[in-house]
């Protein structure tokens, strides 16, 4: 009797699963990557658009003094008033020299690997990572290839869209060798070969 009962449940469950709805199609990885890149560039463009502009301060334009006639007096001598004039300050706004991709550099390189160490995390989370770097030789810009970068000071921002939406950032120095850039809930850190046992 038990065998027939289990066999009946098995047939019933197979029948119900076969008649169920079809699963939603999965996204194309290329579309996901292009969407993430578009979101990153939009975020960078909006950030740059929100920066204050370098507008020159208003200049002071003095008006010539008006003469007020004084009644003639035999005892008063005429006085000369000196009017101070303001000097205009030359001000030239400049473009940010680091607002460009850093695709090549003169100094040594380091190997980079992005590690997602935040919670809650799902496999379909979308994470946009923006890495800006200033090399020891003064070269600067943002990295297009996130697997290698120059030795220098790094600023990293991650935009996480998934089970929990949040932004997180971090700054650190990268030297030669292999580095893990670890995205956590509260900060982004760079850890060497000791990760995850650091």
Coordinates of N, CA and C in Angstrom, one line a residue:
X1 N 0.8 -1.2 0.0 CA 0.0 0.0 0.0 C 0.9 1.3 0.0
X2 N 2.0 1.2 0.8 CA 2.8 2.4 0.9 C 3.5 2.7 -0.5
X3 N 3.9 1.6 -1.2 CA 4.5 1.8 -2.5 C 3.6 2.5 -3.5
X4 N 2.3 2.0 -3.5 CA 1.3 2.6 -4.4 C 1.1 4.1 -4.0
X5 N 1.1 4.4 -2.7 CA 0.8 5.7 -2.2 C 2.0 6.7 -2.7
X6 N 3.2 6.2 -2.5 CA 4.4 7.0 -3.0 C 4.4 7.1 -4.5
X7 N 4.1 6.1 -5.2 CA 4.1 6.1 -6.7 C 3.0 7.1 -7.2
X8 N 1.9 7.1 -6.5 CA 0.8 8.0 -6.9 C 1.2 9.5 -6.6
X9 N 1.9 9.8 -5.5 CA 2.3 11.1 -5.2 C 3.4 11.5 -6.2
X10 N 4.3 10.6 -6.6 CA 5.3 10.9 -7.6 C 4.7 11.3 -8.9
X11 N 3.7 10.5 -9.4 CA 3.1 10.8 -10.7 C 2.3 12.1 -10.6
X12 N 1.6 12.3 -9.5 CA 0.9 13.6 -9.3 C 1.8 14.8 -9.4
X13 N 3.0 14.7 -8.7 CA 3.9 15.8 -8.6 C 4.5 16.1 -10.0
X14 N 4.9 15.0 -10.7 CA 5.4 15.2 -12.1 C 4.4 15.8 -13.0
X15 N 3.1 15.4 -12.9 CA 2.0 16.0 -13.7 C 1.9 17.5 -13.4
X16 N 1.9 17.9 -12.1 CA 1.8 19.3 -11.7 C 2.9 20.1 -12.2
X17 N 4.1 19.6 -12.1 CA 5.3 20.3 -12.6 C 5.3 20.5 -14.1
X18 N 4.8 19.5 -14.8 CA 4.8 19.6 -16.3 C 3.8 20.6 -16.7
X19 N 2.7 20.8 -16.0 CA 1.7 21.8 -16.4 C 2.0 23.2 -15.8
X20 N 3.0 23.4 -15.1 CA 3.3 24.7 -14.5 C 3.7 25.7 -15.5
X21 N 3.9 26.9 -15.0 CA 4.3 28.0 -15.9 C 5.8 27.9 -16.3
X22 N 6.1 28.4 -17.5 CA 7.5 28.3 -17.9 C 8.3 29.4 -17.2
X23 N 9.5 29.1 -16.9 CA 10.3 30.0 -16.1 C 10.7 31.2 -17.0
X24 N 10.9 32.4 -16.3 CA 11.2 33.6 -17.1 C 12.6 33.4 -17.8
X25 N 12.7 33.9 -19.0 CA 14.0 33.8 -19.7 C 15.1 34.5 -18.9
X26 N 16.3 33.9 -18.9 CA 17.4 34.6 -18.2 C 18.0 35.7 -19.1
X27 N 18.6 36.7 -18.5 CA 19.2 37.8 -19.3 C 20.5 37.4 -20.0
X28 N 20.7 38.0 -21.1 CA 21.9 37.8 -21.8 C 23.1 38.4 -21.1
X29 N 24.2 37.7 -20.8 CA 25.3 38.4 -20.1 C 25.9 39.6 -20.7
X30 N 25.8 39.6 -22.1 CA 26.3 40.8 -22.8 C 25.4 42.0 -22.5
X31 N 24.1 41.8 -22.5 CA 23.1 42.9 -22.1 C 23.3 43.4 -20.7
X32 N 23.6 42.4 -19.8 CA 23.8 42.8 -18.4 C 25.1 43.7 -18.3
X33 N 26.1 43.3 -19.0 CA 27.4 44.1 -18.9 C 27.2 45.5 -19.5
X34 N 26.5 45.5 -20.6 CA 26.3 46.8 -21.3 C 25.4 47.7 -20.4
X35 N 24.4 47.1 -19.7 CA 23.5 47.9 -18.8 C 24.3 48.4 -17.6
X36 N 25.2 47.6 -17.1 CA 26.1 48.0 -16.0 C 27.0 49.1 -16.4
X37 N 27.6 49.0 -17.6 CA 28.5 50.1 -18.1 C 27.7 51.4 -18.3
X38 N 26.5 51.3 -18.9 CA 25.7 52.5 -19.1 C 25.4 53.1 -17.8
X39 N 25.0 52.3 -16.8 CA 24.7 52.9 -15.5 C 25.9 53.5 -14.8
X40 N 27.1 52.9 -15.0 CA 28.3 53.5 -14.4 C 28.6 54.8 -15.1
X41 N 28.5 54.9 -16.4 CA 28.8 56.1 -17.1 C 27.8 57.2 -16.8
X42 N 26.5 56.8 -16.6 CA 25.5 57.8 -16.2 C 25.8 58.3 -14.8
X43 N 26.2 57.4 -13.9 CA 26.5 57.9 -12.5 C 27.7 58.8 -12.5
X44 N 28.7 58.5 -13.3 CA 29.9 59.4 -13.4 C 29.5 60.7 -14.0
X45 N 28.7 60.7 -15.1 CA 28.3 61.9 -15.7 C 27.4 62.8 -14.8
X46 N 26.5 62.2 -14.1 CA 25.7 62.9 -13.1 C 26.5 63.5 -12.0
X47 N 27.5 62.7 -11.6 CA 28.4 63.2 -10.5 C 29.2 64.4 -11.0
X48 N 29.7 64.3 -12.2 CA 30.5 65.5 -12.8 C 29.6 66.7 -13.0
X49 N 28.3 66.4 -13.4 CA 27.4 67.5 -13.7 C 27.0 68.2 -12.4
X50 N 27.1 67.5 -11.3 CA 26.7 68.1 -10.0 C 27.8 68.9 -9.4
X51 N 29.1 68.8 -9.9 CA 30.2 69.5 -9.3 C 30.0 71.0 -9.5
X52 N 30.4 71.8 -8.5 CA 30.3 73.2 -8.7 C 31.2 73.7 -9.8
X53 N 30.7 74.7 -10.6 CA 31.5 75.2 -11.6 C 32.5 76.3 -11.1
X54 N 33.6 76.5 -11.8 CA 34.5 77.5 -11.3 C 34.2 78.8 -12.0
X55 N 33.2 79.5 -11.4 CA 32.8 80.8 -11.9 C 33.6 81.9 -11.2
X56 N 34.0 82.9 -11.9 CA 34.7 84.0 -11.3 C 33.8 84.8 -10.4
X57 N 34.4 85.4 -9.4 CA 33.6 86.2 -8.5 C 33.2 87.5 -9.2
X58 N 32.1 88.1 -8.8 CA 31.7 89.3 -9.5 C 32.8 90.4 -9.3
X59 N 33.0 91.2 -10.4 CA 34.0 92.2 -10.3 C 33.3 93.5 -9.9
X60 N 34.1 94.3 -9.2 CA 33.6 95.6 -8.7 C 33.9 96.7 -9.8
X61 N 32.9 97.3 -10.3 CA 33.1 98.4 -11.3 C 32.8 99.7 -10.6
X62 N 33.8 100.5 -10.3 CA 33.5 101.7 -9.6 C 32.9 102.8 -10.5
X63 N 32.0 103.6 -10.0 CA 31.4 104.7 -10.8 C 32.2 105.9 -10.5
X64 N 32.4 106.8 -11.5 CA 33.1 108.0 -11.2 C 32.3 108.9 -10.2
X65 N 33.1 109.5 -9.3 CA 32.4 110.3 -8.3 C 31.7 111.5 -8.9
X66 N 30.6 111.8 -8.3 CA 29.9 113.0 -8.8 C 30.3 114.2 -8.0
X67 N 30.5 115.3 -8.6 CA 30.9 116.5 -7.9 C 29.7 117.2 -7.3
X68 N 29.9 117.5 -6.0 CA 28.8 118.2 -5.3 C 29.4 119.6 -5.1
X69 N 28.6 120.6 -5.7 CA 29.1 122.0 -5.5 C 29.0 122.4 -4.1
X70 N 30.1 123.0 -3.6 CA 30.1 123.6 -2.3 C 29.9 125.1 -2.4
X71 N 29.2 125.7 -1.4 CA 29.0 127.1 -1.5 C 30.4 127.8 -1.3
X72 N 30.6 128.8 -2.0 CA 31.9 129.5 -1.9 C 32.1 130.1 -0.5
X73 N 33.3 129.8 -0.1 CA 33.7 130.3 1.3 C 35.1 130.8 1.2
X74 N 35.3 132.0 1.7 CA 36.7 132.5 1.6 C 37.6 131.8 2.5
X75 N 37.2 131.1 3.5 CA 38.1 130.5 4.5 C 38.4 129.1 4.2
X76 N 37.6 128.4 3.3 CA 37.8 127.0 3.1 C 38.7 126.8 1.8
X77 N 39.6 125.9 1.9 CA 40.4 125.5 0.8 C 39.8 124.3 0.1
X78 N 39.8 124.1 -1.2 CA 39.2 123.0 -1.8 C 40.1 121.7 -1.5
X79 N 39.4 120.6 -1.2 CA 40.1 119.4 -0.9 C 39.9 118.4 -2.1
X80 N 40.9 117.5 -2.3 CA 40.8 116.5 -3.3 C 40.5 115.2 -2.7
X81 N 39.5 114.5 -3.1 CA 39.2 113.2 -2.6 C 39.8 112.1 -3.5
X82 N 40.4 111.1 -2.9 CA 41.0 110.0 -3.7 C 40.0 108.9 -3.7
X83 N 39.6 108.4 -4.8 CA 38.6 107.3 -4.9 C 39.4 106.0 -5.1
X84 N 39.2 105.1 -4.2 CA 39.9 103.8 -4.4 C 39.3 103.0 -5.6
X85 N 40.1 102.3 -6.3 CA 39.6 101.4 -7.4 C 40.0 100.0 -7.1
X86 N 39.1 99.1 -7.5 CA 39.4 97.7 -7.3 C 40.1 97.1 -8.5
X87 N 41.0 96.2 -8.3 CA 41.7 95.5 -9.4 C 41.0 94.2 -9.7
X88 N 40.7 93.9 -10.9 CA 40.1 92.7 -11.3 C 41.1 91.5 -11.2
X89 N 40.6 90.4 -10.7 CA 41.5 89.2 -10.5 C 41.3 88.3 -11.7
X90 N 42.3 87.9 -12.4 CA 42.2 87.1 -13.5 C 41.9 85.7 -13.1
X91 N 40.9 85.0 -13.6 CA 40.4 83.7 -13.2 C 40.1 82.9 -14.5
X92 N 40.8 81.8 -14.6 CA 40.5 80.9 -15.8 C 40.2 79.5 -15.3
X93 N 38.9 79.1 -15.6 CA 38.6 77.7 -15.2 C 39.3 76.7 -16.0
X94 N 39.7 75.6 -15.4 CA 40.4 74.5 -16.1 C 39.6 73.2 -16.1
X95 N 39.8 72.4 -17.0 CA 39.2 71.1 -17.1 C 39.9 70.1 -16.2
X96 N 39.2 69.1 -15.6 CA 39.9 68.1 -14.8 C 40.7 67.2 -15.6
X97 N 42.0 67.2 -15.4 CA 42.9 66.4 -16.3 C 42.7 64.9 -16.0
X98 N 42.1 64.5 -14.9 CA 41.9 63.1 -14.5 C 40.6 62.5 -15.0
X99 N 39.8 63.3 -15.7 CA 38.5 62.9 -16.2 C 38.6 62.2 -17.6
X100 N 39.4 61.1 -17.6 CA 39.6 60.3 -18.8 C 40.0 58.9 -18.4
X101 N 39.8 58.0 -19.4 CA 40.3 56.6 -19.1 C 41.8 56.5 -19.0
X102 N 42.3 55.8 -18.1 CA 43.7 55.5 -17.9 C 44.0 54.1 -18.5
X103 N 44.4 54.1 -19.8 CA 44.5 52.8 -20.5 C 46.0 52.4 -20.5
X104 N 46.9 53.3 -20.3 CA 48.3 52.9 -20.2 C 49.0 53.9 -19.3
X105 N 50.2 53.4 -18.7 CA 50.9 54.2 -17.7 C 52.4 53.8 -17.8
X106 N 53.2 54.7 -17.2 CA 54.6 54.5 -17.3 C 55.2 53.6 -16.2
X107 N 54.7 53.6 -15.0 CA 55.3 52.9 -13.9 C 54.9 51.4 -13.9
X108 N 55.2 50.8 -12.8 CA 54.9 49.4 -12.6 C 53.4 49.1 -12.4
X109 N 53.0 47.9 -12.7 CA 51.6 47.5 -12.6 C 51.3 46.5 -11.5
X110 N 50.0 46.3 -11.2 CA 49.6 45.4 -10.2 C 48.4 44.6 -10.7
X111 N 48.3 43.4 -10.3 CA 47.1 42.5 -10.7 C 46.0 42.8 -9.7
X112 N 44.8 43.0 -10.3 CA 43.6 43.3 -9.5 C 42.5 42.3 -9.7
X113 N 41.8 42.0 -8.6 CA 40.6 41.1 -8.7 C 39.5 41.7 -7.8
X114 N 38.3 41.8 -8.3 CA 37.2 42.3 -7.5 C 36.6 41.2 -6.8
X115 N 36.4 41.3 -5.4 CA 35.7 40.3 -4.6 C 34.5 40.9 -4.0
X116 N 33.4 40.2 -4.1 CA 32.1 40.7 -3.5 C 31.9 40.0 -2.2
X117 N 32.1 40.8 -1.1 CA 32.0 40.2 0.3 C 31.0 41.0 1.1
X118 N 29.8 41.2 0.5 CA 28.7 42.0 1.2 C 27.5 41.0 1.4
X119 N 26.6 41.4 2.4 CA 25.4 40.6 2.6 C 24.2 41.5 2.7
X120 N 23.0 41.1 2.3 CA 22.7 39.9 1.6 C 23.2 39.9 0.2
X121 N 23.6 38.8 -0.4 CA 24.1 38.8 -1.7 C 23.4 37.7 -2.5
X122 N 23.0 38.0 -3.7 CA 22.4 37.0 -4.6 C 23.3 37.0 -5.9
X123 N 23.2 35.9 -6.6 CA 24.0 35.8 -7.8 C 23.6 36.7 -8.9
X124 N 22.3 37.2 -8.9 CA 21.9 38.1 -10.0 C 22.0 39.6 -9.6
X125 N 22.7 39.9 -8.5 CA 23.0 41.3 -8.1 C 23.7 42.0 -9.2
X126 N 23.4 43.3 -9.4 CA 24.1 44.1 -10.4 C 25.0 45.0 -9.6
X127 N 26.3 45.0 -9.9 CA 27.3 45.8 -9.2 C 28.1 46.6 -10.2
X128 N 28.1 47.9 -10.0 CA 28.9 48.8 -10.9 C 30.0 49.3 -10.1
X129 N 31.3 49.1 -10.6 CA 32.5 49.4 -9.9 C 33.2 50.5 -10.7
X130 N 33.5 51.6 -10.0 CA 34.2 52.7 -10.6 C 35.6 52.9 -9.9
X131 N 36.7 52.7 -10.6 CA 38.0 52.8 -10.0 C 38.8 54.0 -10.6
X132 N 39.2 54.9 -9.8 CA 40.0 56.1 -10.2 C 41.3 55.9 -9.5
X133 N 42.4 56.3 -10.2 CA 43.7 56.1 -9.7 C 44.6 57.3 -10.1
X134 N 45.6 57.6 -9.2 CA 46.6 58.6 -9.4 C 47.9 57.9 -9.2
X135 N 48.7 57.7 -10.3 CA 50.0 57.0 -10.2 C 51.0 57.8 -9.5
X136 N 52.1 57.1 -9.1 CA 53.3 57.8 -8.5 C 53.9 58.8 -9.4
X137 N 53.7 58.6 -10.7 CA 54.3 59.5 -11.7 C 53.4 60.7 -12.1
X138 N 52.2 60.8 -11.4 CA 51.3 61.9 -11.7 C 50.3 61.6 -12.8
X139 N 50.3 60.4 -13.3 CA 49.2 60.0 -14.3 C 47.9 59.7 -13.5
X140 N 46.8 60.1 -14.1 CA 45.5 59.8 -13.4 C 44.4 59.6 -14.4
X141 N 43.3 59.0 -13.9 CA 42.2 58.7 -14.7 C 41.4 57.5 -14.1
X142 N 40.4 57.0 -14.8 CA 39.7 55.9 -14.3 C 40.0 54.6 -15.2
X143 N 40.0 53.5 -14.5 CA 40.4 52.2 -15.2 C 39.2 51.6 -15.9
X144 N 39.5 51.2 -17.2 CA 38.6 50.5 -18.0 C 38.7 49.0 -17.8
X145 N 39.9 48.6 -17.7 CA 40.2 47.1 -17.4 C 40.4 47.0 -15.9
X146 N 39.5 46.2 -15.3 CA 39.5 46.1 -13.8 C 40.4 45.0 -13.4
X147 N 41.2 44.3 -14.3 CA 42.0 43.2 -13.9 C 43.5 43.7 -13.6
X148 N 43.9 44.8 -14.1 CA 45.2 45.3 -13.9 C 45.2 46.8 -13.7
X149 N 46.2 47.3 -13.0 CA 46.2 48.8 -12.8 C 47.6 49.2 -12.4
X150 N 47.9 50.5 -12.4 CA 49.2 51.0 -12.0 C 49.4 51.1 -10.5
X151 N 50.6 51.1 -10.1 CA 50.9 51.4 -8.7 C 50.5 52.8 -8.4
X152 N 49.8 53.0 -7.3 CA 49.4 54.4 -6.9 C 48.2 54.4 -5.9
X153 N 47.6 55.6 -5.8 CA 46.5 55.8 -4.9 C 45.2 55.6 -5.6
X154 N 44.3 54.8 -5.0 CA 43.1 54.4 -5.6 C 41.9 55.0 -4.8
X155 N 40.8 55.3 -5.6 CA 39.5 55.7 -5.0 C 38.5 54.8 -5.8
X156 N 37.7 54.0 -5.0 CA 36.8 53.0 -5.6 C 35.4 53.3 -5.1
X157 N 34.4 53.3 -6.0 CA 33.0 53.4 -5.6 C 32.3 52.2 -6.2
X158 N 31.4 51.6 -5.4 CA 30.6 50.5 -6.0 C 29.1 50.8 -5.7
X159 N 28.3 50.6 -6.8 CA 26.9 50.8 -6.7 C 26.3 49.4 -6.8
X160 N 25.6 49.0 -5.7 CA 25.1 47.6 -5.6 C 23.6 47.7 -5.8
X161 N 23.0 46.9 -6.7 CA 21.6 46.8 -6.9 C 21.2 45.4 -6.9
X162 N 20.5 45.0 -5.8 CA 20.2 43.6 -5.6 C 19.2 43.4 -4.5
X163 N 19.5 42.4 -3.6 CA 18.7 42.1 -2.5 C 18.7 43.3 -1.6
X164 N 19.8 44.1 -1.5 CA 19.9 45.3 -0.8 C 20.6 46.3 -1.7
X165 N 20.0 47.5 -1.9 CA 20.6 48.5 -2.7 C 21.4 49.4 -1.8
X166 N 22.7 49.7 -2.2 CA 23.5 50.6 -1.4 C 24.7 51.0 -2.3
X167 N 25.4 52.1 -1.8 CA 26.6 52.5 -2.4 C 27.7 52.4 -1.3
X168 N 28.9 52.1 -1.7 CA 30.0 52.0 -0.8 C 31.3 52.5 -1.5
X169 N 32.2 53.0 -0.7 CA 33.4 53.5 -1.3 C 34.6 53.3 -0.4
X170 N 35.8 53.5 -1.0 CA 37.0 53.3 -0.2 C 38.2 53.8 -1.0
X171 N 39.3 54.1 -0.2 CA 40.5 54.7 -0.8 C 41.7 53.9 -0.2
X172 N 42.7 53.6 -1.0 CA 43.8 52.9 -0.5 C 45.0 53.0 -1.5
X173 N 46.1 52.5 -1.1 CA 47.3 52.5 -2.0 C 47.6 51.1 -2.5
X174 N 47.8 50.9 -3.8 CA 48.2 49.7 -4.4 C 49.6 49.7 -4.8
X175 N 50.4 48.6 -4.4 CA 51.8 48.5 -4.8 C 51.8 47.3 -5.8
X176 N 53.0 46.9 -6.2 CA 53.1 45.8 -7.1 C 52.7 44.5 -6.5
X177 N 52.3 43.6 -7.3 CA 51.8 42.3 -6.7 C 50.4 42.0 -7.1
X178 N 49.7 41.0 -6.5 CA 48.3 40.7 -6.7 C 47.5 41.2 -5.6
X179 N 46.4 41.9 -5.9 CA 45.5 42.6 -4.9 C 44.1 42.2 -5.1
X180 N 43.4 42.0 -4.1 CA 41.9 41.8 -4.1 C 41.3 43.1 -3.6
X181 N 40.4 43.6 -4.4 CA 39.6 44.8 -4.0 C 38.3 44.2 -3.5
X182 N 38.1 44.3 -2.2 CA 37.0 43.6 -1.5 C 35.9 44.6 -1.3
X183 N 34.7 44.3 -1.8 CA 33.5 45.2 -1.6 C 32.7 44.6 -0.5
X184 N 32.6 45.4 0.6 CA 31.9 45.0 1.8 C 30.7 46.0 2.0
X185 N 29.9 45.7 3.0 CA 28.7 46.5 3.2 C 29.0 48.0 3.6
X186 N 30.1 48.1 4.4 CA 30.4 49.4 5.0 C 31.6 50.1 4.3
X187 N 32.4 49.4 3.5 CA 33.6 50.0 2.9 C 34.2 49.1 1.8
X188 N 35.1 49.7 1.1 CA 35.9 48.9 0.1 C 37.3 48.9 0.5
X189 N 38.0 47.7 0.6 CA 39.4 47.7 1.0 C 40.2 46.9 0.0
X190 N 41.5 47.1 0.0 CA 42.4 46.3 -0.8 C 43.2 45.4 0.1
X191 N 43.2 44.1 -0.2 CA 43.9 43.1 0.6 C 44.8 42.3 -0.4
X192 N 46.0 42.0 0.1 CA 47.0 41.3 -0.6 C 46.7 39.8 -0.7
X193 N 47.7 39.0 -0.8 CA 47.6 37.6 -1.0 C 47.0 36.9 0.3
X194 N 47.0 37.6 1.4 CA 46.4 37.0 2.6 C 44.9 36.8 2.6
X195 N 44.2 37.4 1.7 CA 42.7 37.3 1.7 C 42.3 35.9 1.4
X196 N 41.4 35.3 2.1 CA 40.4 35.9 3.0 C 40.8 35.7 4.5
X197 N 42.1 35.4 4.7 CA 42.5 35.1 6.1 C 43.2 36.3 6.7
X198 N 43.0 37.5 6.2 CA 43.7 38.7 6.7 C 43.1 39.1 8.0

